Short mmCIF file of C-alpha atoms in Angstrom, two decimals:
data_model
loop_
_atom_site.label_atom_id
_atom_site.label_comp_id
_atom_site.label_asym_id
_atom_site.label_seq_id
_atom_site.Cartn_x
_atom_site.Cartn_y
_atom_site.Cartn_z
CA MET A 24 0.09 -0.10 -0.04
CA SER A 25 1.61 3.35 -0.56
CA GLU A 26 1.82 6.51 1.53
CA VAL A 27 -1.53 7.18 3.16
CA ARG A 28 -2.30 10.85 2.51
CA VAL A 29 -5.31 12.45 3.64
CA ARG A 30 -6.70 15.75 4.35
CA PHE A 31 -9.00 18.34 6.76
CA ALA A 32 -10.70 20.88 4.23
CA PRO A 33 -12.62 23.40 6.29
CA SER A 34 -14.18 26.56 4.85
CA PRO A 35 -13.26 29.68 6.67
CA THR A 36 -16.82 30.96 6.89
CA GLY A 37 -18.06 30.11 10.53
CA SER A 38 -16.51 28.04 13.89
CA LEU A 39 -14.80 24.76 13.79
CA HIS A 40 -18.20 22.93 15.50
CA ILE A 41 -18.04 19.31 16.77
CA GLY A 42 -19.09 17.94 13.23
CA GLY A 43 -16.10 19.11 11.61
CA ALA A 44 -13.54 18.46 14.35
CA ARG A 45 -14.70 14.97 14.16
CA THR A 46 -14.11 14.79 10.52
CA ALA A 47 -10.28 16.29 11.44
CA LEU A 48 -10.25 13.83 13.94
CA PHE A 49 -10.67 10.73 12.09
CA ASN A 50 -8.91 11.93 9.30
CA TRP A 51 -5.80 12.05 11.51
CA LEU A 52 -6.11 9.25 13.70
CA PHE A 53 -6.32 7.44 9.99
CA ALA A 54 -3.01 8.94 9.09
CA ARG A 55 -1.30 8.80 12.15
CA HIS A 56 -2.61 4.86 12.41
CA ASN A 57 -0.95 4.07 9.11
CA GLY A 58 2.13 6.08 9.43
CA GLY A 59 0.68 8.82 6.61
CA LYS A 60 0.39 12.28 5.85
CA PHE A 61 -2.53 14.70 7.02
CA ILE A 62 -2.91 17.46 5.08
CA LEU A 63 -4.92 20.98 5.82
CA ARG A 64 -6.38 22.51 3.14
CA VAL A 65 -8.72 25.28 3.01
CA ASP A 66 -11.10 25.74 0.75
CA ASP A 67 -11.93 29.63 0.56
CA THR A 68 -12.88 30.14 -2.74
CA ASP A 69 -16.27 31.30 -1.62
CA LEU A 70 -14.19 34.67 -1.18
CA GLN A 71 -17.16 37.13 -0.06
CA ARG A 72 -18.10 34.68 3.13
CA SER A 73 -14.29 33.89 4.28
CA THR A 74 -12.57 35.12 6.88
CA GLU A 75 -9.30 35.89 8.44
CA GLU A 76 -11.24 35.83 11.72
CA SER A 77 -12.84 32.43 10.89
CA MET A 78 -9.43 30.80 9.49
CA LYS A 79 -7.71 31.79 12.84
CA GLY A 80 -10.55 30.13 14.81
CA ILE A 81 -10.18 27.01 13.11
CA LEU A 82 -6.42 27.29 13.49
CA GLU A 83 -6.81 27.31 17.14
CA GLY A 84 -9.24 24.73 17.67
CA LEU A 85 -7.48 22.37 15.67
CA ARG A 86 -4.19 23.31 17.92
CA TRP A 87 -5.79 22.90 20.94
CA LEU A 88 -7.20 19.56 20.32
CA GLY A 89 -3.91 18.20 19.57
CA ILE A 90 -4.50 17.99 16.05
CA ASP A 91 -0.73 18.53 14.21
CA TRP A 92 -0.93 18.66 10.39
CA ASP A 93 1.85 17.62 8.35
CA GLU A 94 1.35 19.50 5.14
CA GLY A 95 -0.25 23.46 4.63
CA PRO A 96 -2.35 25.00 5.04
CA ILE A 97 -2.71 25.06 1.83
CA TYR A 98 -5.29 27.87 0.45
CA GLN A 99 -7.49 27.23 -2.68
CA SER A 100 -7.93 30.69 -3.42
CA GLN A 101 -4.04 30.99 -3.74
CA ARG A 102 -4.48 27.80 -6.87
CA ILE A 103 -6.79 29.26 -9.15
CA GLU A 104 -4.35 28.87 -12.22
CA GLU A 105 -4.39 24.91 -11.68
CA TYR A 106 -8.21 24.54 -11.75
CA ARG A 107 -7.84 26.97 -14.76
CA LYS A 108 -5.12 24.70 -16.13
CA PHE A 109 -7.36 21.54 -15.79
CA ALA A 110 -10.23 22.97 -16.94
CA ASN A 111 -8.93 23.85 -20.43
CA LYS A 112 -7.30 20.61 -20.67
CA LEU A 113 -10.71 18.69 -20.35
CA LEU A 114 -11.87 21.65 -23.22
CA GLU A 115 -8.96 20.75 -25.42
CA GLU A 116 -9.91 17.07 -25.33
CA GLY A 117 -13.96 17.31 -25.90
CA LYS A 118 -14.81 16.57 -22.60
CA ALA A 119 -16.07 19.95 -21.31
CA TYR A 120 -17.87 23.16 -23.07
CA TYR A 121 -18.20 26.61 -23.26
CA CYS A 122 -21.58 27.33 -22.17
CA PHE A 123 -23.62 30.95 -22.68
CA CYS A 124 -26.99 30.52 -21.50
CA THR A 125 -27.91 33.26 -19.95
CA LYS A 126 -30.28 33.53 -16.60
CA GLU A 127 -33.20 33.93 -18.44
CA GLU A 128 -32.79 30.95 -20.36
CA LEU A 129 -31.99 28.60 -17.65
CA GLU A 130 -35.42 30.02 -15.93
CA GLU A 131 -37.08 29.14 -19.08
CA MET A 132 -35.33 25.54 -18.71
CA ARG A 133 -36.52 25.42 -15.62
CA LYS A 134 -39.99 25.81 -16.11
CA GLN A 135 -40.50 23.86 -19.13
CA ALA A 136 -39.23 21.10 -17.32
CA GLU A 137 -41.53 22.07 -14.44
CA LYS A 138 -44.47 21.91 -16.63
CA GLU A 139 -43.42 18.28 -18.32
CA GLY A 140 -42.81 16.97 -14.41
CA ARG A 141 -39.66 16.84 -15.23
CA PRO A 142 -36.43 17.53 -12.41
CA PRO A 143 -35.28 21.11 -13.17
CA MET A 144 -32.17 20.41 -15.31
CA TYR A 145 -29.44 21.79 -17.66
CA THR A 146 -30.59 20.48 -21.22
CA GLY A 147 -27.11 20.70 -23.14
CA LYS A 148 -28.22 23.53 -25.41
CA CYS A 149 -24.21 24.56 -25.66
CA ARG A 150 -22.98 21.26 -26.08
CA ASN A 151 -22.26 21.27 -29.36
CA LEU A 152 -21.88 24.48 -30.08
CA THR A 153 -19.27 24.92 -33.07
CA LYS A 154 -15.85 26.72 -32.41
CA GLU A 155 -17.35 29.54 -35.00
CA GLN A 156 -20.48 30.00 -32.35
CA ILE A 157 -17.96 29.78 -29.66
CA GLU A 158 -15.75 32.73 -31.12
CA GLU A 159 -19.20 34.34 -32.17
CA HIS A 160 -20.35 34.74 -28.61
CA LEU A 161 -16.69 35.44 -26.85
CA ARG A 162 -16.56 38.59 -29.13
CA GLN A 163 -19.90 39.70 -27.98
CA GLY A 164 -18.28 39.95 -24.62
CA ARG A 165 -20.69 37.01 -22.94
CA LYS A 166 -18.68 35.35 -20.30
CA PRO A 167 -19.05 31.88 -20.36
CA VAL A 168 -19.17 28.93 -17.70
CA ILE A 169 -17.66 25.35 -18.48
CA ARG A 170 -19.62 22.37 -17.92
CA LEU A 171 -18.76 18.95 -17.81
CA LYS A 172 -19.66 16.60 -19.88
CA VAL A 173 -21.61 13.95 -18.50
CA PRO A 174 -22.35 10.47 -19.90
CA GLN A 175 -25.88 10.34 -20.56
CA GLN A 176 -26.63 6.61 -19.87
CA GLY A 177 -24.90 4.17 -17.02
CA LYS A 178 -24.44 4.61 -13.30
CA THR A 179 -21.53 6.07 -11.18
CA VAL A 180 -20.99 3.59 -8.30
CA VAL A 181 -19.34 5.11 -5.23
CA HIS A 182 -17.01 2.68 -3.61
CA ASP A 183 -17.48 3.41 0.16
CA VAL A 184 -15.11 1.78 2.90
CA ILE A 185 -17.67 2.72 5.73
CA ARG A 186 -21.13 2.32 3.41
CA GLY A 187 -20.34 -0.41 0.92
CA ASP A 188 -21.50 0.29 -2.67
CA VAL A 189 -23.79 3.22 -3.40
CA GLU A 190 -25.10 3.67 -7.18
CA PHE A 191 -26.05 6.77 -8.93
CA ASP A 192 -27.91 7.00 -11.83
CA ASN A 193 -26.08 8.90 -14.55
CA SER A 194 -29.18 10.30 -16.24
CA THR A 195 -30.07 11.98 -12.72
CA PHE A 196 -26.97 14.46 -13.61
CA ASP A 197 -27.03 17.47 -15.95
CA ASP A 198 -23.57 18.62 -17.59
CA PHE A 199 -22.77 20.68 -14.67
CA ILE A 200 -20.92 23.48 -13.93
CA ILE A 201 -17.13 23.05 -13.04
CA MET A 202 -16.24 26.35 -13.81
CA LYS A 203 -18.20 29.47 -13.03
CA SER A 204 -18.49 32.86 -15.45
CA ASP A 205 -16.07 34.89 -12.95
CA ASN A 206 -13.38 32.37 -13.34
CA MET A 207 -13.53 30.70 -10.20
CA PRO A 208 -13.96 26.56 -9.60
CA THR A 209 -16.92 25.31 -8.75
CA TYR A 210 -16.27 23.09 -5.23
CA ASN A 211 -16.93 19.98 -6.74
CA PHE A 212 -13.84 20.69 -9.62
CA ALA A 213 -11.64 22.66 -7.22
CA THR A 214 -12.02 19.40 -4.45
CA VAL A 215 -10.89 16.88 -7.59
CA VAL A 216 -8.22 18.95 -8.61
CA ASP A 217 -6.56 19.25 -5.34
CA ASP A 218 -7.26 16.08 -4.04
CA TYR A 219 -5.53 14.30 -7.60
CA GLN A 220 -2.85 17.53 -6.89
CA MET A 221 -1.82 16.74 -3.41
CA GLY A 222 -1.63 12.67 -3.91
CA ILE A 223 -5.00 12.02 -1.61
CA THR A 224 -5.40 8.64 -1.04
CA HIS A 225 -8.22 8.30 1.17
CA VAL A 226 -11.23 11.22 1.11
CA ILE A 227 -12.62 10.93 5.01
CA ARG A 228 -15.64 13.58 5.08
CA ALA A 229 -19.26 13.71 6.41
CA GLU A 230 -22.16 11.92 5.14
CA GLU A 231 -23.65 15.10 4.00
CA LEU A 232 -21.19 15.56 1.43
CA LEU A 233 -21.69 11.74 -0.63
CA SER A 234 -24.40 13.45 -3.21
CA ASN A 235 -21.22 15.15 -4.32
CA THR A 236 -19.02 12.15 -4.80
CA PRO A 237 -20.82 10.52 -7.77
CA LYS A 238 -20.15 13.93 -9.62
CA GLN A 239 -16.23 14.40 -8.47
CA ILE A 240 -16.01 10.60 -9.66
CA LEU A 241 -17.07 11.59 -13.12
CA ILE A 242 -14.80 14.60 -12.86
CA TYR A 243 -11.94 12.19 -12.23
CA GLU A 244 -12.51 9.93 -14.93
CA ALA A 245 -12.81 12.59 -17.46
CA LEU A 246 -9.20 14.23 -16.26
CA GLY A 247 -8.21 9.82 -16.86
CA VAL A 248 -6.64 10.12 -13.24
CA GLU A 249 -6.79 7.86 -9.94
CA ILE A 250 -9.37 7.92 -8.09
CA PRO A 251 -9.15 8.07 -4.07
CA GLN A 252 -11.06 5.96 -1.77
CA PHE A 253 -13.97 7.43 0.05
CA ALA A 254 -15.42 7.06 3.76
CA HIS A 255 -18.56 8.96 4.42
CA VAL A 256 -19.15 9.04 8.32
CA SER A 257 -22.59 9.47 9.05
CA MET A 258 -23.89 12.72 10.85
CA VAL A 259 -23.89 13.94 14.60
CA LEU A 260 -27.27 14.60 15.41
CA ALA A 261 -29.07 16.43 18.41
CA PRO A 262 -30.58 14.35 21.07
CA ASP A 263 -34.22 14.52 19.27
CA ARG A 264 -32.35 12.96 15.91
CA SER A 265 -32.49 16.45 14.65
CA LYS A 266 -29.76 18.19 12.94
CA LEU A 267 -27.42 19.85 15.54
CA SER A 268 -27.73 23.33 15.91
CA LYS A 269 -26.81 25.92 18.67
CA ARG A 270 -30.39 25.44 19.65
CA HIS A 271 -29.13 22.52 21.07
CA GLY A 272 -26.17 24.39 23.53
CA ALA A 273 -22.78 24.54 22.88
CA THR A 274 -21.94 23.01 19.32
CA SER A 275 -18.35 24.70 18.14
CA VAL A 276 -15.03 23.53 20.21
CA GLN A 277 -14.03 27.67 21.01
CA GLU A 278 -17.76 27.19 23.33
CA PHE A 279 -16.27 23.94 24.91
CA ARG A 280 -13.35 25.31 25.75
CA ASP A 281 -14.86 28.78 27.19
CA GLN A 282 -17.09 26.42 29.10
CA GLY A 283 -14.16 24.44 30.60
CA TYR A 284 -13.87 21.13 28.99
CA LEU A 285 -10.41 19.91 28.68
CA PRO A 286 -9.29 19.28 25.44
CA GLU A 287 -8.09 15.34 25.87
CA ALA A 288 -12.13 15.16 27.43
CA ILE A 289 -13.44 16.38 24.02
CA VAL A 290 -11.22 14.20 21.42
CA ASN A 291 -12.11 11.03 23.64
CA TYR A 292 -15.51 12.04 23.55
CA ILE A 293 -16.12 13.03 19.59
CA THR A 294 -13.99 9.68 18.77
CA LEU A 295 -16.96 7.80 20.63
CA LEU A 296 -19.16 9.86 17.76
CA GLY A 297 -18.87 6.87 15.45
CA TRP A 298 -16.13 4.19 16.69
CA MET A 299 -15.24 2.32 19.66
CA PRO A 300 -12.30 1.00 20.68
CA LYS A 301 -12.23 -3.16 20.79
CA ASP A 302 -12.53 -3.16 24.34
CA GLY A 303 -15.70 -1.09 24.33
CA GLU A 304 -14.39 0.92 27.15
CA GLU A 305 -15.46 4.48 26.92
CA ILE A 306 -12.75 6.50 28.54
CA PHE A 307 -9.20 6.12 26.60
CA ASP A 308 -6.45 7.99 25.63
CA VAL A 309 -5.71 9.06 21.97
CA SER A 310 -2.42 6.70 22.04
CA LYS A 311 -5.02 3.76 21.98
CA SER A 312 -7.51 5.46 19.62
CA ILE A 313 -3.93 5.89 17.01
CA LYS A 314 -3.19 2.22 18.06
CA GLU A 315 -6.85 0.56 16.55
CA PHE A 316 -8.35 3.06 14.65
CA THR A 317 -9.54 1.50 11.03
CA LEU A 318 -11.98 2.79 8.91
CA GLU A 319 -14.37 -0.57 8.71
CA ARG A 320 -14.66 -0.19 12.55
CA VAL A 321 -16.94 3.18 11.65
CA SER A 322 -20.45 3.13 12.32
CA LYS A 323 -22.64 3.66 9.35
CA ASN A 324 -25.49 4.90 12.12
CA PRO A 325 -25.66 8.81 12.79
CA ALA A 326 -24.28 9.44 16.09
CA VAL A 327 -26.30 11.27 18.91
CA TYR A 328 -24.58 14.04 20.29
CA ASP A 329 -25.02 13.77 24.42
CA VAL A 330 -23.38 16.83 26.74
CA GLN A 331 -24.17 14.85 29.20
CA LYS A 332 -21.80 12.15 29.15
CA LEU A 333 -19.41 14.44 27.45
CA THR A 334 -19.27 16.47 30.73
CA TRP A 335 -19.18 12.94 32.89
CA ILE A 336 -16.05 12.20 30.82
CA ASN A 337 -14.69 15.34 31.25
CA GLY A 338 -15.23 14.89 35.27
CA HIS A 339 -13.28 11.99 35.00
CA TYR A 340 -9.88 13.70 33.31
CA ILE A 341 -10.60 16.78 35.61
CA ARG A 342 -10.21 13.71 38.56
CA ASN A 343 -7.09 12.31 36.81
CA TYR A 344 -5.27 15.20 35.42
CA ASP A 345 -2.13 16.09 36.27
CA LEU A 346 -2.54 18.81 38.85
CA ASP A 347 -0.20 21.41 37.80
CA LYS A 348 -1.73 21.03 34.62
CA LEU A 349 -4.83 21.24 35.44
CA THR A 350 -4.17 24.59 38.16
CA GLU A 351 -2.55 25.98 34.95
CA ALA A 352 -5.68 24.92 33.07
CA VAL A 353 -8.22 26.84 36.13
CA ILE A 354 -6.28 30.11 36.50
CA PRO A 355 -8.01 32.05 33.29
CA PHE A 356 -11.02 30.86 34.68
CA LEU A 357 -10.45 32.60 38.42
CA LYS A 358 -9.01 35.90 36.62
CA ALA A 359 -12.00 35.71 34.69
CA LYS A 360 -14.06 35.93 37.60
CA ASN A 361 -12.08 38.40 39.29
CA LEU A 362 -11.30 36.45 41.57
CA ILE A 363 -7.35 36.50 42.17
CA ARG A 364 -4.18 39.19 40.87
CA GLU A 365 -1.62 38.50 39.10
CA ASP A 366 0.67 38.01 42.26
CA PHE A 367 -1.52 35.33 43.06
CA ASP A 368 -0.07 32.51 45.79
CA TYR A 369 0.27 29.54 42.92
CA ASP A 370 0.84 26.90 45.59
CA TYR A 371 -2.25 27.95 47.51
CA ILE A 372 -4.34 27.61 44.40
CA LYS A 373 -2.95 24.21 43.35
CA LYS A 374 -4.33 23.07 47.15
CA ILE A 375 -7.64 24.53 46.52
CA VAL A 376 -7.94 22.58 43.03
CA SER A 377 -6.72 19.62 44.61
CA ALA A 378 -9.51 19.73 47.51
CA VAL A 379 -12.21 20.37 45.02
CA ARG A 380 -11.84 18.35 41.98
CA GLU A 381 -12.85 15.32 42.94
CA ARG A 382 -16.84 17.17 42.75
CA GLU A 383 -16.74 19.35 40.13
CA LYS A 384 -17.24 18.49 36.01
CA THR A 385 -15.73 21.42 34.67
CA LEU A 386 -12.96 24.41 34.62
CA VAL A 387 -15.79 26.41 35.30
CA ASP A 388 -17.00 24.38 38.02
CA ILE A 389 -13.54 24.18 39.96
CA ALA A 390 -13.44 28.50 39.73
CA ASP A 391 -17.24 28.36 41.04
CA ALA A 392 -16.21 26.07 43.87
CA MET A 393 -12.80 27.84 44.79
CA SER A 394 -14.68 31.42 44.43
CA TYR A 395 -15.85 30.62 48.35
CA TYR A 396 -12.12 30.75 49.52
CA PHE A 397 -11.25 33.70 48.19
CA THR A 398 -14.46 35.26 49.26
CA GLU A 399 -13.52 34.38 52.98
CA VAL A 400 -10.09 35.89 52.16
CA ASN A 401 -11.34 39.00 51.05
CA GLU A 402 -13.51 39.06 53.61
CA TYR A 403 -10.84 38.65 56.54
CA GLU A 404 -8.65 41.08 54.90
CA GLU A 405 -11.20 43.93 55.10
CA LYS A 406 -12.32 43.09 58.67
CA GLY A 407 -8.89 43.50 59.74
#
């Protein structure tokens, strides 16, 4: 087997949430288990929504969890010429074509399909334009998109390590766009070019991206390059089995950090969202995960987010954490509550942490429990 190369490719349009953190972790565990490489790529071609602040938060979140990368971060926005080069190759080989259809024409196609009870799909109007027609449109200043010529018969099969074979009928796809009229790539096209050029061997990602995979396979086939193995990890659902969202409480790594959870506990918990060690134990360190992690043992069933279980796991780590490390972790929470000054007595704080840790589940809980001791000291000082 060639060297395993996997990637985590977040879009810097929001925070690192629990689902994204799990995707990153599973890729990282798979790379470390197989002695491979974990690559960080930034899918930032949506220039209007991408922010530096979001990217900074994602990088900080990964570092805090202990997920380090071997290559990157590699930014898609800096690779636009590569996508254009591959799109031109497909044009030259007759596997893609310029489409000059206007919004009005596309809307008319949609209405006609609706009228005839067909799914709204591009009709292929520009599929067979002559060289002269293309040149005339370009002379008129019309800005085309580039569409892939999709086979109109047959099936595309996704060989998924977790889900088995998943078939898609090619007739359900139209000639989809790979380059937009502003010369920017679509998500599927940029993803394929990147994964090919970066030598990605396994694409491990969320189940909701499975519907993109047949289109990506069609692009791989058109380019005539090797297709990686795919593994689509089941969704993380809320306790009521709906889609996990902010209304279910903390969902981002930063929120968990602010609420006093330890990174080791978060990593332990999100590993359990779809995977379990051989002995069935629920408390284990990352070295055990690295030693045992395989895609074949990742569950097909949706994982259900359970904050009570996470808090229970966090309590276990707090009770067993190195006392100095725990004290260092608690100090920012004490400062945030204005319970200590800059010239605090470290040994005194360490003794109190040791005294209260057995009963508490988060760093916030420890800081709250410690406030009693500092209140007493302050009152004594005032009376004196």
